[in-house]
Amino acid sequence: MSTPSRSADIMRRSREIFPGGVNSPVRAFGGVGGTPVVAERGEGCRLYDVDGREYIDFVLSWGPLVLGHAPPAVLEALDDAMQRGTSFGMPTELELRLGLLIRERMPHLERLRFVSSGTEATMSAVRVARAATGRDGILKFEGCYHGHADSFLVKAGSGVATLGLPNSPGVPAALAELTHTAPYNDLAAVERLIADEGRRIAAIIVEPVVGNAGFIPPDPEFLPALRRLADASGALLIFDEVMTGFRIAPGGAPERFGVTPDLTTLGKVIGGGLPVAAYGGRADLMERVAPAGPVYQAGTLSGNPLAMAAGYATVSLLTRELHARIEARTAALVRGLTEIAARRGVPFSARHAGSMWGFFFRAEPVRSFADAKTSDTELFRRFFHEAMARGVYLAPSPFEAGFMSAAHGDADVAQALERMDAALGAARG
Ligand code: KE4
């Protein structure tokens, strides 16, 4: 499909001011080719581009929009907050309300700090871990993405993987050397690393369900083993739930997997589409953060009242019942896609966890980023464009996850499946 004219024109002019024409690399269609469509507006589960084309949206701003686009409750909360001003640089009760709500849902966040992006949350959590342990090393997993702070751009997922970047220039070798990596789900590799480097590892940081190398769930024994290995080596365990938070289970990864980390990062859903993220966990660790302790971290717009209002409206509406309903529709979508691929004889595997899902054009289960890279990414590229041409918007990379919202009804899921069935037929040729 040739990208519609206004999108193409806006992207042409955007490339004259923004690197690659975008303000975040994954939006540039590097993983699928072609020119990005430019968003005009969103409503419920539907996205409309500047040429008036309509899409059933499964990207949902890369996860935040668990209630769908422009949910009335969020717009009302924003409108109400805006009437009193947009930012104060002072404490507000809105921060307290959202903080208490998050802790009520995730009691393992005994203390937490709001920041404005997932990157800030993960870099701050690692700083706390390094301060608490007096160690400099970290262990991350290939294909996992924890934002663009220097220490994480080593074998990272998401846009780094999509663009095939060998890590990132500009990260000092001395710093990159402190980041150790292992394949996801490879406990033998983790045990070897901990045996060699364990005394120098401040933290093991992991996506409890990977969403940045495509969708990769943990083997049942993986997260419990990381907990044990962290305890045995004196390292801290950090669950990066920026993407999985309020998606894989109402209470987060500890509820789904029975493993409690020392620190957790959140983002996306807790802002309801506005810039909010957070890091938190054990009180004895978080009390080290300034001004309570010496570990410095700050942010002009941290706890911004508009963002707090949108986050509170979103999280408070996301009850266990609603979460279960969204999960059921996610399961129906995955089942439907699996049936379509089987009927068309296409090697395919799709999984979900709560309202987060993903698929690979590969029959065998994907347990690591190396597995994901053996999937048929060329067929993914064709499928992506055929689906977009038929009004389904998927993440423009085989190394990303899909999402579902409260606004996706049964009829929307059925329509999306019809459209993707035809798209797969066309993509296969
Ligand atoms: P941000 O700094 O982009 O708010 O969050 C970084 C981050 C941290 N941890 C996890 C598990 C994440 O998924 C992310 C960001 N996710 C990507 C999508 N794969 C954001 C999209 C983008 O980079 O534009």
PDB file of N, CA and C in Angstrom, residues 7 10 36-42 47-51 55 69:
ATOM      1  N   SER A   7       0.124  11.993   4.855  1.00  0.00           N
ATOM      2  CA  SER A   7       1.144  11.372   5.715  1.00  0.00           C
ATOM      3  C   SER A   7       2.505  11.509   5.057  1.00  0.00           C
ATOM      4  N   ILE A  10       3.742  15.116   5.232  1.00  0.00           N
ATOM      5  CA  ILE A  10       4.170  15.502   6.588  1.00  0.00           C
ATOM      6  C   ILE A  10       5.471  14.802   6.946  1.00  0.00           C
ATOM      7  N   PRO A  36       5.862   5.968   7.399  1.00  0.00           N
ATOM      8  CA  PRO A  36       4.881   5.913   8.488  1.00  0.00           C
ATOM      9  C   PRO A  36       3.603   6.669   8.152  1.00  0.00           C
ATOM     10  N   VAL A  37       2.474   6.204   8.663  1.00  0.00           N
ATOM     11  CA  VAL A  37       1.248   6.985   8.581  1.00  0.00           C
ATOM     12  C   VAL A  37       1.269   7.951   9.760  1.00  0.00           C
ATOM     13  N   VAL A  38       0.699   9.105   9.552  1.00  0.00           N
ATOM     14  CA  VAL A  38       0.699  10.162  10.569  1.00  0.00           C
ATOM     15  C   VAL A  38      -0.671  10.182  11.248  1.00  0.00           C
ATOM     16  N   ALA A  39      -0.675  10.144  12.553  1.00  0.00           N
ATOM     17  CA  ALA A  39      -1.940  10.080  13.300  1.00  0.00           C
ATOM     18  C   ALA A  39      -2.647  11.426  13.276  1.00  0.00           C
ATOM     19  N   GLU A  40      -3.956  11.356  13.122  1.00  0.00           N
ATOM     20  CA  GLU A  40      -4.802  12.560  13.204  1.00  0.00           C
ATOM     21  C   GLU A  40      -5.535  12.576  14.538  1.00  0.00           C
ATOM     22  N   ARG A  41      -6.188  11.417  14.858  1.00  0.00           N
ATOM     23  CA  ARG A  41      -6.927  11.332  16.122  1.00  0.00           C
ATOM     24  C   ARG A  41      -7.184   9.873  16.437  1.00  0.00           C
ATOM     25  N   GLY A  42      -7.546   9.645  17.721  1.00  0.00           N
ATOM     26  CA  GLY A  42      -7.923   8.298  18.114  1.00  0.00           C
ATOM     27  C   GLY A  42      -9.254   8.346  18.832  1.00  0.00           C
ATOM     28  N   LEU A  47      -7.996   4.241  15.323  1.00  0.00           N
ATOM     29  CA  LEU A  47      -7.001   5.277  15.078  1.00  0.00           C
ATOM     30  C   LEU A  47      -7.296   5.814  13.678  1.00  0.00           C
ATOM     31  N   TYR A  48      -7.188   7.144  13.494  1.00  0.00           N
ATOM     32  CA  TYR A  48      -7.445   7.741  12.182  1.00  0.00           C
ATOM     33  C   TYR A  48      -6.209   8.516  11.763  1.00  0.00           C
ATOM     34  N   ASP A  49      -5.746   8.299  10.500  1.00  0.00           N
ATOM     35  CA  ASP A  49      -4.570   9.027  10.072  1.00  0.00           C
ATOM     36  C   ASP A  49      -4.996  10.306   9.364  1.00  0.00           C
ATOM     37  N   VAL A  50      -4.002  11.110   8.997  1.00  0.00           N
ATOM     38  CA  VAL A  50      -4.305  12.444   8.449  1.00  0.00           C
ATOM     39  C   VAL A  50      -4.982  12.363   7.089  1.00  0.00           C
ATOM     40  N   ASP A  51      -5.058  11.167   6.518  1.00  0.00           N
ATOM     41  CA  ASP A  51      -5.783  11.024   5.243  1.00  0.00           C
ATOM     42  C   ASP A  51      -7.148  10.387   5.459  1.00  0.00           C
ATOM     43  N   TYR A  55      -8.083   2.663  11.402  1.00  0.00           N
ATOM     44  CA  TYR A  55      -7.399   1.415  11.751  1.00  0.00           C
ATOM     45  C   TYR A  55      -7.906   0.921  13.095  1.00  0.00           C
ATOM     46  N   HIS A  69      -8.311   4.930  23.060  1.00  0.00           N
ATOM     47  CA  HIS A  69      -8.001   6.335  22.766  1.00  0.00           C
ATOM     48  C   HIS A  69      -9.070   7.260  23.361  1.00  0.00           C
TER      49      HIS A  69
END
